[in-house]
Structure formats: C-alpha cells, structure tokens
C-alpha cells in the first residue's frame, strides 16, 4: 500500500490550544485521503509555554500537564488531549509520530556559576581566550512538576555549551568547562554540535541514560508509533544509533523513525545514514531544494536533473520526500518556499512515483491563512490518485529540459490503477508515453490539468498534453467495476480493516 505521511502543523497556526482536538476529529478523514502516518509537533512544554511551537524545549516530562512557563497546556492543548489525538489516529489506522527535540534546552530555572571558554561562533573549534567565570542558565529543577515521573535535575554537567554568559556580554558562544563538542556531528562552522539554547551533552553517561529513560516513558505514556527526530546533524550520531536500538529492544516495537538532517549535500546524508547504521529514514532535503530552484528559475531549470543527487534517487527506501515544511515556509529560519505555481507538479513528483515515502505539509493541504497563502487545490486529488492509481511499473520520460513525464502501468489486482503524468516549467507541450498494452484501445481521462481524454493505441501508448507551467495527470477512465472496488477499499479503510 502506498503510504503518505502528513505533517500536522505549520509554524504560524494560532496558539489556541486546539490542534490536538483538531487532529482527533480529522483522523478518519485523513485515513480516507490515504494518510498512513501523522507527524505531530513537539508535545513537550517549551520555554514560551502556551505560545511555544515546541522546539524551545523546557521540560520533556510536561506534555501539557503542569503549570510551568505560564501555562498548563502547550500551544497545541493538554496532555489528555494529546493522548486522545494519538488514540484517534491509531484507531483510524494512522501511525502517530512524535517530534523529539533532544538537542537543546531553554528557559532554565536557575543560574549556575561555572568556568566557561568563549568560542568563535563561526568556527567552533577556535577558542577566543582562556577559561573565565561563567554565570549561565543551566539548572533545570522543574518546580511546577515537583519530581513527578522523574527527579532528574539538569545542571551544567549536562550541557556542552551556551550562548549567554552574564559575566561576558562581548561573546556569544561558550564551551562549558571540562566539555568538548561531540566529534560525530555536522562539520559546518568547524563543528555544528551547538545549535541554540543550552546544548545537551548526550555523551555524558548520566544524560544518555536519562534520555533513554525518558524515551521509554514517552512511548509508554503516549502509545506513539514512532518519531520524527529534530536537528540530528547537531547531535552525536552514536547517541541516536544507541537510543533507537534501546527503545526498540525494550518495547519490541518497530518505532518507525525519520530524522531531520538539514543539508543540501547528499554526501552528508549518506554518511549520516551509515553512521547510524540505517536505523532511521531521512527527509530528502536536496529534493526540496531542487523543487524550490525549479519554481524560482523562470523556466530555465533543467527538469531532467530534478532527481539528480537526491536521497530518493540513491536510497529510495530511506527517503522521506517532501515539498515544504514548517521551517521552509515564508518568514521561517530556513525559508525556501516552493512557489505556488509549481506546487502541484512537485507533489505529483513525490506522491505518484514509486520511490520514497512522501510527506504532505499542513500548510499546503490547508493553506497558511496567517500569511495569505492558500491551499494547494490539487493536493487532495493527488493523494487519492496515489492511493488508487499510483501502482505498477514506472517508465520515465525525462528527455526534455522543459517537459518531463512518467507513467505507471498499474497493478492488475487493483482495477483502474495506472497513470500518466507530465510537468513543465515552460510553455505547454505533449509527449507520447507508454501506459501498457493492458490499456490498448482504452481511454485515459485527465484528472488534473484540464486536458481532453486520450485514446490509448494498440501498442499501449498515447499522446498526453500539459499546459504552460502546469502539471497534467491522466488516469484510466473509471469502469463501474473499478469504482466499486475503490468504494470497498475505502469502507475497509474506514473501519481500519485494510
Ligand atoms: Ca548538540
């Protein structure tokens, strides 16, 4: 079955505490759309309390249960609402994936006085002077939680670095005395262990053990099926290799995991996958950047190179493909938004092909009203085509820099499956493509793109068209039998039987 992951949030959605309730209500609908996994935003209390998107983690054990940082609930709701959302997803046959942010902490409860060394933020291997007295925010006691679930107190011994020292306003990055940056992290800026806040020293044995204890508590408490791991390029690769092995062994469950290694360099992604012994999938960031470039090149992008040097072309079974996310949306830190005119084409390229596990972004499915961005209107239809038609042998026609396409020949066991897809970043055109002799003499109708029907010749080929800057998707003209088979599959999905 063709899976679809849904990222169930965007950055600017209102901080009204309603998301967990919304997820609970939409789970069945999402299942019918073809969604098989839901990536939920970070559920732990952040330093900005009820306003925190979730990446400024304060307390891993507060899932919206304790009055901390000015709020019991998180941006998305209370712990009970979170648990209800996860249950609803699982009842609908959708895997619930939790966003895990272990790289850093923010909003410490107390200051500590420890030796620190100023570091060059642009080259973290360069010390800017010797050891000095530090006044740093590194002590986390969680007074609002009162040791519930864990009495672990975080202090300077748990962190490698901080970006603020009350005694030294002239510098902006400090290594904590006795610590070193983890060596097995991304090598940008010399060493990219430090990202923000108080950087967690995952190699310290007491921290390592506490994080694994937390991981097991989190899975047991929530019933999550897996994880989306935040900022893995800033975390010692050996840590997550061990973390995943331990939680999988202890629970006996698959614990599907996808990591965010944000880099346009395929070599780094392949190296990291090897370092973590292929224990997780990775988001295909290079492919996202290709989509972004194609959408912004005014027709000069060579569409034949769309998949060149992408993770999905090199490690199709470990690539989670996506078009945009909460970090690439307008106004965010990694802004690289794929222009609206190209969105349907990009989604066709991740949803209708055989390679990769596609992830649909909330901001594309529902729009980002806070920024005046509308939904990608073709997206629900593309998801349905993935569910019902995107099967069988794939034939590529990446032979023209401005006009590329592919076909799927369908699976005889799935009546009405098979498709033809064409995209262009220039003027419109046509291409003769092979959909298989099984469809000789039959008709393909245009599901997306507004083109006329295409009669398939005796050799199994047809001439398919696309308008300028557009995307066309053709599917076999539905027979009554195929429609009935689809209806049966939807009923089975609704009752979580298939
Ligand atoms: Ca780090």
Coordinates of C-alpha atoms and ligand atoms in Angstrom, one line a residue:
X1 CA 0.0 0.0 0.0
X2 CA 1.2 3.5 -0.9
X3 CA 1.8 5.4 2.4
X4 CA 1.5 9.1 3.0
X5 CA 2.9 11.0 6.0
X6 CA 1.2 14.2 7.0
X7 CA 3.0 17.0 8.9
X8 CA 0.1 18.1 11.0
X9 CA 1.1 21.7 11.7
X10 CA 2.6 24.8 10.3
X11 CA 4.6 27.4 12.2
X12 CA 2.1 30.3 12.2
X13 CA -1.0 28.4 13.3
X14 CA -2.8 30.1 16.2
X15 CA -1.6 29.3 19.8
X16 CA -5.2 28.5 20.8
X17 CA -4.5 25.0 22.3
X18 CA -6.8 23.4 19.7
X19 CA -4.6 21.3 17.5
X20 CA -4.8 18.0 19.4
X21 CA -8.6 18.3 19.3
X22 CA -8.5 19.0 15.6
X23 CA -6.2 16.0 14.9
X24 CA -8.6 13.8 16.9
X25 CA -11.6 15.0 14.8
X26 CA -9.8 14.7 11.4
X27 CA -8.2 11.3 11.9
X28 CA -10.9 9.3 10.0
X29 CA -11.0 11.8 7.1
X30 CA -7.2 11.7 6.8
X31 CA -7.3 7.9 6.6
X32 CA -9.7 8.1 3.7
X33 CA -7.4 10.6 2.0
X34 CA -4.7 7.9 2.1
X35 CA -2.7 9.2 5.1
X36 CA -0.8 6.4 6.9
X37 CA 1.3 8.4 9.4
X38 CA 0.8 11.7 11.2
X39 CA 3.9 13.7 12.3
X40 CA 2.7 15.6 15.3
X41 CA 4.5 18.7 16.5
X42 CA 6.7 18.6 19.7
X43 CA 4.4 18.0 22.6
X44 CA 6.7 18.9 25.4
X45 CA 6.5 22.2 27.3
X46 CA 8.7 24.8 25.7
X47 CA 10.2 27.9 27.3
X48 CA 7.5 30.1 25.8
X49 CA 4.8 28.0 27.4
X50 CA 1.4 28.0 25.6
X51 CA 3.0 30.0 22.7
X52 CA 5.9 27.8 22.1
X53 CA 5.9 26.0 18.7
X54 CA 7.7 23.2 20.6
X55 CA 11.3 23.5 19.5
X56 CA 12.4 25.6 22.5
X57 CA 12.1 22.6 24.9
X58 CA 12.0 23.3 28.6
X59 CA 10.6 20.1 30.2
X60 CA 10.4 16.7 28.4
X61 CA 8.1 15.3 31.0
X62 CA 5.5 18.1 30.8
X63 CA 3.2 17.2 27.9
X64 CA 0.7 19.9 28.8
X65 CA 0.1 18.7 32.4
X66 CA 1.8 21.1 34.8
X67 CA 1.6 24.8 35.4
X68 CA 5.0 25.8 34.1
X69 CA 6.2 28.7 31.9
X70 CA 2.8 30.4 32.4
X71 CA 0.6 27.7 31.1
X72 CA -0.6 24.2 31.8
X73 CA -1.4 23.4 28.1
X74 CA 1.1 23.7 25.3
X75 CA 0.4 25.6 22.1
X76 CA -1.5 22.5 20.9
X77 CA -3.5 21.6 24.0
X78 CA -3.3 19.5 27.2
X79 CA -1.7 16.1 27.8
X80 CA -5.1 14.4 27.9
X81 CA -6.0 15.9 24.5
X82 CA -2.6 14.8 23.1
X83 CA -3.2 11.2 24.2
X84 CA -6.8 11.3 22.8
X85 CA -5.4 12.5 19.4
X86 CA -2.9 9.7 19.3
X87 CA -5.6 7.1 20.2
X88 CA -7.8 8.5 17.4
X89 CA -5.1 8.3 14.9
X90 CA -4.2 4.8 15.8
X91 CA -7.9 3.8 15.7
X92 CA -8.0 5.2 12.1
X93 CA -5.1 3.1 11.1
X94 CA -2.7 6.1 11.1
X95 CA 0.7 5.8 12.8
X96 CA 1.3 8.6 15.3
X97 CA 4.9 10.0 15.1
X98 CA 6.1 12.3 17.9
X99 CA 8.5 15.1 17.2
X100 CA 11.5 14.6 19.5
X101 CA 13.7 17.6 20.3
X102 CA 16.7 16.5 22.4
X103 CA 19.5 18.7 21.1
X104 CA 19.0 21.7 23.4
X105 CA 17.0 23.1 26.4
X106 CA 15.7 26.6 27.0
X107 CA 14.3 28.6 29.9
X108 CA 16.4 27.2 32.8
X109 CA 15.1 27.8 36.3
X110 CA 18.3 28.9 37.9
X111 CA 21.7 30.4 37.1
X112 CA 24.9 28.5 37.8
X113 CA 28.5 29.7 38.2
X114 CA 30.9 27.5 36.3
X115 CA 34.0 28.0 34.3
X116 CA 33.4 28.6 30.5
X117 CA 35.5 29.4 27.5
X118 CA 34.4 31.8 24.8
X119 CA 34.2 30.3 21.3
X120 CA 34.1 31.8 17.8
X121 CA 30.5 31.2 16.7
X122 CA 31.7 30.9 13.1
X123 CA 34.4 28.4 13.9
X124 CA 33.5 26.4 17.0
X125 CA 36.9 24.8 17.1
X126 CA 38.5 28.2 17.8
X127 CA 38.6 29.3 21.4
X128 CA 38.6 33.1 21.9
X129 CA 40.8 33.2 25.0
X130 CA 41.1 31.1 28.1
X131 CA 38.7 29.9 30.8
X132 CA 36.6 32.6 32.6
X133 CA 33.9 32.7 35.2
X134 CA 30.6 31.9 33.7
X135 CA 27.1 33.0 35.0
X136 CA 25.0 30.7 32.9
X137 CA 21.4 29.4 32.8
X138 CA 21.9 25.7 33.0
X139 CA 20.0 24.5 36.1
X140 CA 16.5 23.0 35.4
X141 CA 14.6 21.8 38.5
X142 CA 11.1 22.0 37.1
X143 CA 9.4 23.3 40.3
X144 CA 6.0 23.1 38.7
X145 CA 6.3 19.4 38.2
X146 CA 7.6 18.5 41.7
X147 CA 9.6 15.5 40.5
X148 CA 6.6 13.7 39.0
X149 CA 7.8 11.0 36.6
X150 CA 11.5 11.9 37.1
X151 CA 13.6 13.6 39.8
X152 CA 16.5 14.2 37.4
X153 CA 17.8 17.8 37.9
X154 CA 19.7 19.2 34.9
X155 CA 22.8 21.3 35.6
X156 CA 25.9 22.5 33.9
X157 CA 27.3 18.9 33.8
X158 CA 24.5 18.0 31.4
X159 CA 25.4 20.6 28.7
X160 CA 28.3 21.3 26.4
X161 CA 27.7 24.9 25.6
X162 CA 25.6 28.0 26.0
X163 CA 25.2 31.3 24.0
X164 CA 24.9 33.6 27.0
X165 CA 27.3 34.4 30.0
X166 CA 26.1 37.1 32.3
X167 CA 29.8 37.9 33.1
X168 CA 30.8 38.3 29.4
X169 CA 28.4 40.2 27.2
X170 CA 31.1 40.5 24.5
X171 CA 31.0 36.9 23.4
X172 CA 28.1 34.9 22.1
X173 CA 29.1 31.2 22.4
X174 CA 30.7 29.4 25.3
X175 CA 32.1 25.9 25.9
X176 CA 31.4 24.7 29.4
X177 CA 34.5 23.9 31.5
X178 CA 35.6 20.3 31.0
X179 CA 33.4 19.7 28.0
X180 CA 34.2 19.2 24.3
X181 CA 31.9 19.3 21.3
X182 CA 30.8 15.9 20.1
X183 CA 33.0 14.9 17.2
X184 CA 30.4 12.9 15.2
X185 CA 28.2 15.9 14.2
X186 CA 27.9 18.0 11.1
X187 CA 31.2 19.8 10.2
X188 CA 29.7 23.2 9.2
X189 CA 31.2 26.0 11.3
X190 CA 34.0 23.7 12.2
X191 CA 31.7 21.6 14.4
X192 CA 28.0 22.0 14.5
X193 CA 27.2 20.4 17.8
X194 CA 25.9 23.7 19.1
X195 CA 22.7 25.0 17.6
X196 CA 20.9 27.0 20.3
X197 CA 19.9 27.3 23.9
X198 CA 21.8 25.1 26.4
X199 CA 23.3 22.3 24.2
X200 CA 22.6 18.9 25.7
X201 CA 25.7 16.7 26.2
X202 CA 24.2 13.5 25.0
X203 CA 27.6 11.7 25.5
X204 CA 27.6 12.3 29.3
X205 CA 26.6 8.9 30.7
X206 CA 24.1 10.3 33.2
X207 CA 22.4 12.4 30.4
X208 CA 22.4 9.5 28.0
X209 CA 20.7 7.2 30.5
X210 CA 18.2 9.8 31.5
X211 CA 17.2 10.5 27.8
X212 CA 16.7 6.7 27.2
X213 CA 14.6 6.5 30.4
X214 CA 12.6 9.4 29.1
X215 CA 12.2 7.8 25.6
X216 CA 10.8 4.7 27.2
X217 CA 8.5 6.7 29.4
X218 CA 7.3 8.8 26.4
X219 CA 6.4 5.7 24.3
X220 CA 4.7 4.0 27.2
X221 CA 2.7 7.1 28.3
X222 CA 1.6 8.1 24.8
X223 CA 1.4 4.9 22.7
X224 CA 3.2 6.7 19.9
X225 CA 4.3 4.5 16.9
X226 CA 7.5 6.3 16.1
X227 CA 9.5 9.5 16.0
X228 CA 10.5 12.5 13.9
X229 CA 13.9 13.4 15.3
X230 CA 14.7 17.1 15.3
X231 CA 18.1 18.6 14.4
X232 CA 20.0 15.3 14.1
X233 CA 23.0 16.9 12.5
X234 CA 23.7 18.7 15.8
X235 CA 23.6 15.5 17.9
X236 CA 26.3 12.9 18.2
X237 CA 25.4 10.2 15.6
X238 CA 26.3 7.5 18.1
X239 CA 23.6 8.7 20.5
X240 CA 20.6 8.2 18.3
X241 CA 22.0 4.9 17.0
X242 CA 22.0 3.7 20.6
X243 CA 18.8 5.4 21.6
X244 CA 16.8 3.8 18.8
X245 CA 18.3 0.4 19.4
X246 CA 17.5 0.5 23.1
X247 CA 13.9 1.8 22.8
X248 CA 13.2 -0.8 20.0
X249 CA 14.7 -3.6 22.1
X250 CA 12.9 -2.6 25.2
X251 CA 9.4 -2.2 23.6
X252 CA 9.7 -4.9 20.9
X253 CA 8.1 -2.5 18.5
X254 CA 9.2 -1.2 15.1
X255 CA 9.3 2.5 16.2
X256 CA 9.4 4.0 12.7
X257 CA 11.7 7.0 12.7
X258 CA 12.6 9.8 10.4
X259 CA 15.4 12.2 11.1
X260 CA 15.8 15.8 10.1
X261 CA 19.4 16.2 8.8
X262 CA 19.0 19.7 7.2
X263 CA 21.6 19.7 4.4
X264 CA 21.6 20.1 0.7
X265 CA 24.7 17.9 0.5
X266 CA 23.6 14.4 -0.4
X267 CA 27.1 13.1 0.7
X268 CA 26.4 14.2 4.3
X269 CA 23.0 12.4 4.4
X270 CA 24.5 9.2 3.1
X271 CA 27.4 9.5 5.5
X272 CA 25.0 10.0 8.4
X273 CA 22.7 7.1 7.4
X274 CA 25.8 4.9 7.5
X275 CA 26.9 6.3 10.9
X276 CA 23.5 5.5 12.5
X277 CA 23.5 2.0 10.8
X278 CA 20.5 2.9 8.8
X279 CA 18.3 2.9 11.9
X280 CA 16.2 5.8 10.6
X281 CA 14.9 7.4 7.4
X282 CA 15.9 11.0 6.5
X283 CA 14.0 13.8 4.9
X284 CA 15.2 14.4 1.3
X285 CA 16.4 18.0 1.7
X286 CA 18.2 18.1 -1.6
X287 CA 15.0 17.2 -3.5
X288 CA 13.2 20.1 -1.6
X289 CA 15.9 22.5 -2.8
X290 CA 15.5 21.2 -6.4
X291 CA 11.8 21.9 -6.2
X292 CA 12.5 25.4 -4.8
X293 CA 15.0 26.1 -7.6
X294 CA 12.7 24.8 -10.3
X295 CA 9.9 27.0 -9.0
X296 CA 12.0 30.2 -9.0
X297 CA 14.1 29.8 -12.2
X298 CA 11.5 31.3 -14.6
X299 CA 11.6 28.3 -16.9
X300 CA 15.3 27.9 -17.1
X301 CA 15.6 25.0 -14.7
X302 CA 16.6 21.7 -16.3
X303 CA 13.8 19.4 -15.2
X304 CA 15.8 16.4 -16.2
X305 CA 18.0 16.9 -13.2
X306 CA 15.1 17.1 -10.7
X307 CA 16.2 13.8 -9.0
X308 CA 19.9 14.0 -9.6
X309 CA 21.9 13.8 -6.3
X310 CA 18.7 13.4 -4.2
X311 CA 18.3 11.0 -1.4
X312 CA 15.3 9.4 -3.0
X313 CA 17.4 8.5 -6.1
X314 CA 20.2 7.0 -4.1
X315 CA 18.4 5.4 -1.1
X316 CA 14.7 5.3 -2.1
X317 CA 13.8 3.1 0.8
X318 CA 15.2 5.6 3.4
X319 CA 14.0 8.8 1.9
X320 CA 11.0 10.8 3.2
X321 CA 10.3 13.2 0.3
X322 CA 8.6 16.5 0.9
X323 CA 7.8 19.8 -0.8
X324 CA 7.8 22.2 2.1
X325 CA 7.7 22.2 5.9
X326 CA 7.3 24.5 9.0
X327 CA 10.9 25.7 8.6
X328 CA 10.8 26.5 4.9
X329 CA 7.5 28.4 5.0
X330 CA 7.7 32.2 4.5
X331 CA 9.2 34.0 7.5
X332 CA 11.0 31.0 9.0
X333 CA 14.6 30.2 9.6
X334 CA 15.2 28.1 6.5
X335 CA 12.8 29.9 4.3
X336 CA 12.9 28.3 0.8
X337 CA 9.3 28.2 -0.2
X338 CA 8.4 26.4 -3.4
X339 CA 6.4 28.9 -5.5
X340 CA 2.7 28.2 -5.7
X341 CA 2.6 27.6 -9.5
X342 CA 4.9 24.6 -9.1
X343 CA 3.4 23.0 -6.0
X344 CA 1.1 20.6 -7.8
X345 CA 4.0 19.5 -10.1
X346 CA 6.2 18.9 -7.0
X347 CA 3.6 17.0 -5.2
X348 CA 2.9 14.8 -8.3
X349 CA 6.6 14.0 -8.3
X350 CA 6.6 12.8 -4.7
X351 CA 3.1 11.3 -4.5
X352 CA 2.8 9.4 -7.8
X353 CA 6.2 7.8 -8.2
X354 CA 7.3 4.5 -6.6
X355 CA 10.3 5.7 -4.7
X356 CA 10.3 7.5 -1.3
X357 CA 7.8 8.0 1.5
X358 CA 6.0 11.3 0.7
X359 CA 5.2 13.8 3.5
X360 CA 2.4 16.3 2.9
X361 CA 2.7 19.6 4.7
X362 CA -0.3 21.0 6.6
X363 CA 0.4 24.4 5.1
X364 CA -0.1 23.0 1.6
X365 CA -3.1 20.9 2.4
X366 CA -5.0 23.6 4.4
X367 CA -3.0 26.8 3.5
X368 CA -1.3 29.3 5.8
X369 CA -4.0 31.9 6.3
X370 CA -1.8 33.9 8.6
X371 CA 0.4 34.7 5.6
X372 CA -2.3 34.8 3.0
X373 CA -1.2 31.6 1.4
X374 CA -4.0 29.3 0.1
X375 CA -4.1 25.5 0.0
X376 CA -2.7 23.6 -3.0
X377 CA -6.1 22.8 -4.5
X378 CA -4.9 19.7 -6.5
X379 CA -3.4 18.1 -3.4
X380 CA -6.4 16.0 -2.1
X381 CA -6.9 14.7 -5.6
X382 CA -3.2 13.8 -6.0
X383 CA -3.4 12.0 -2.6
X384 CA -6.4 10.0 -3.9
X385 CA -4.5 9.1 -7.1
X386 CA -1.6 7.9 -5.0
X387 CA -4.0 5.7 -3.0
X388 CA -5.8 4.2 -6.0
X389 CA -3.8 4.6 -9.2
X390 CA 0.0 5.0 -8.5
X391 CA 1.0 1.4 -8.8
X392 CA 3.0 -0.8 -11.1
X393 CA 5.9 -0.5 -13.4
X394 CA 7.3 3.1 -13.7
X395 CA 8.6 4.4 -17.0
X396 CA 10.4 7.8 -17.1
X397 CA 10.4 10.3 -19.9
X398 CA 13.0 12.8 -18.5
X399 CA 14.2 13.6 -22.0
X400 CA 13.5 17.3 -22.4
X401 CA 14.8 20.1 -20.1
X402 CA 11.4 21.8 -20.1
X403 CA 9.0 18.9 -20.2
X404 CA 9.3 15.7 -18.3
X405 CA 6.9 12.9 -17.5
X406 CA 6.4 9.3 -16.4
X407 CA 3.8 6.6 -16.4
X408 CA 2.8 3.8 -14.0
X409 CA 1.4 0.7 -15.7
X410 CA -0.9 -0.2 -12.8
X411 CA -1.4 -3.4 -10.9
X412 CA -3.8 -5.9 -12.4
X413 CA -5.0 -6.7 -8.9
X414 CA -6.1 -3.1 -8.4
X415 CA -8.7 -2.3 -11.1
X416 CA -8.3 1.1 -12.7
X417 CA -4.8 1.6 -11.5
X418 CA -2.1 3.2 -13.6
X419 CA -1.4 6.8 -14.6
X420 CA 0.4 9.2 -16.8
X421 CA 2.0 12.4 -15.5
X422 CA 3.6 15.4 -17.3
X423 CA 5.0 18.6 -15.9
X424 CA 6.6 21.6 -17.5
X425 CA 8.3 24.8 -16.3
X426 CA 8.0 26.4 -19.7
X427 CA 5.4 26.6 -22.4
X428 CA 2.9 23.7 -22.8
X429 CA 3.5 20.6 -24.9
X430 CA 2.9 17.0 -25.4
X431 CA 4.6 13.6 -25.1
X432 CA 3.9 10.1 -26.3
X433 CA 4.1 7.8 -23.4
X434 CA 3.5 4.1 -22.8
X435 CA 0.9 3.1 -20.2
X436 CA 1.0 -0.6 -21.1
X437 CA -0.8 -2.8 -23.6
X438 CA -3.3 -3.7 -20.9
X439 CA -4.9 -0.4 -21.7
X440 CA -4.7 -0.7 -25.5
X441 CA -7.9 0.7 -27.1
X442 CA -9.0 2.2 -23.7
X443 CA -9.4 5.8 -22.7
X444 CA -7.4 7.8 -20.2
X445 CA -9.1 10.9 -18.6
X446 CA -7.3 13.9 -17.3
X447 CA -7.8 14.0 -13.5
X448 CA -5.6 17.1 -13.1
X449 CA -4.6 19.7 -15.7
X450 CA -7.9 20.1 -17.6
X451 CA -6.9 18.3 -20.8
X452 CA -9.1 16.2 -23.2
X453 CA -9.3 12.4 -23.0
X454 CA -6.6 10.4 -24.6
X455 CA -7.2 7.2 -26.6
X456 CA -4.6 4.6 -26.0
X457 CA -3.2 2.9 -29.1
X458 CA -2.8 -0.8 -29.8
X459 CA 0.9 -0.5 -28.7
X460 CA -0.2 0.8 -25.3
X461 CA 1.0 4.4 -25.9
X462 CA -0.9 7.7 -26.0
X463 CA -0.1 11.3 -26.6
X464 CA -0.5 13.3 -23.4
X465 CA -0.6 17.1 -23.1
X466 CA 0.2 19.7 -20.5
X467 CA -0.4 23.5 -20.4
X468 CA 2.4 26.0 -19.9
X469 CA 3.8 26.0 -16.3
X470 CA 1.5 23.2 -15.5
X471 CA 1.0 19.6 -14.4
X472 CA -1.3 17.0 -16.0
X473 CA -2.2 13.7 -14.5
X474 CA -4.2 11.2 -16.5
X475 CA -5.8 8.0 -15.1
X476 CA -7.8 5.2 -16.8
X477 CA -11.4 6.1 -17.4
X478 CA -13.1 4.5 -14.5
X479 CA -15.3 1.4 -15.1
X480 CA -18.2 0.6 -12.8
X481 CA -16.1 -2.4 -11.5
X482 CA -13.2 -0.1 -10.6
X483 CA -15.4 2.4 -8.8
X484 CA -16.9 -0.4 -6.8
X485 CA -13.5 -1.8 -5.9
X486 CA -12.4 1.6 -4.7
X487 CA -15.5 2.0 -2.6
X488 CA -14.9 -1.3 -1.0
X489 CA -11.3 -0.3 -0.2
X490 CA -12.5 2.9 1.4
X491 CA -15.0 1.1 3.6
X492 CA -12.3 -1.3 4.7
X493 CA -10.0 1.7 5.4
X494 CA -12.7 3.5 7.4
X495 CA -13.2 0.5 9.6
X496 CA -9.4 0.0 9.8
X497 CA -9.6 -3.4 8.2
X498 CA -7.2 -2.8 5.4
Ligands
LIG1 CA1 24.2 19.5 20.1

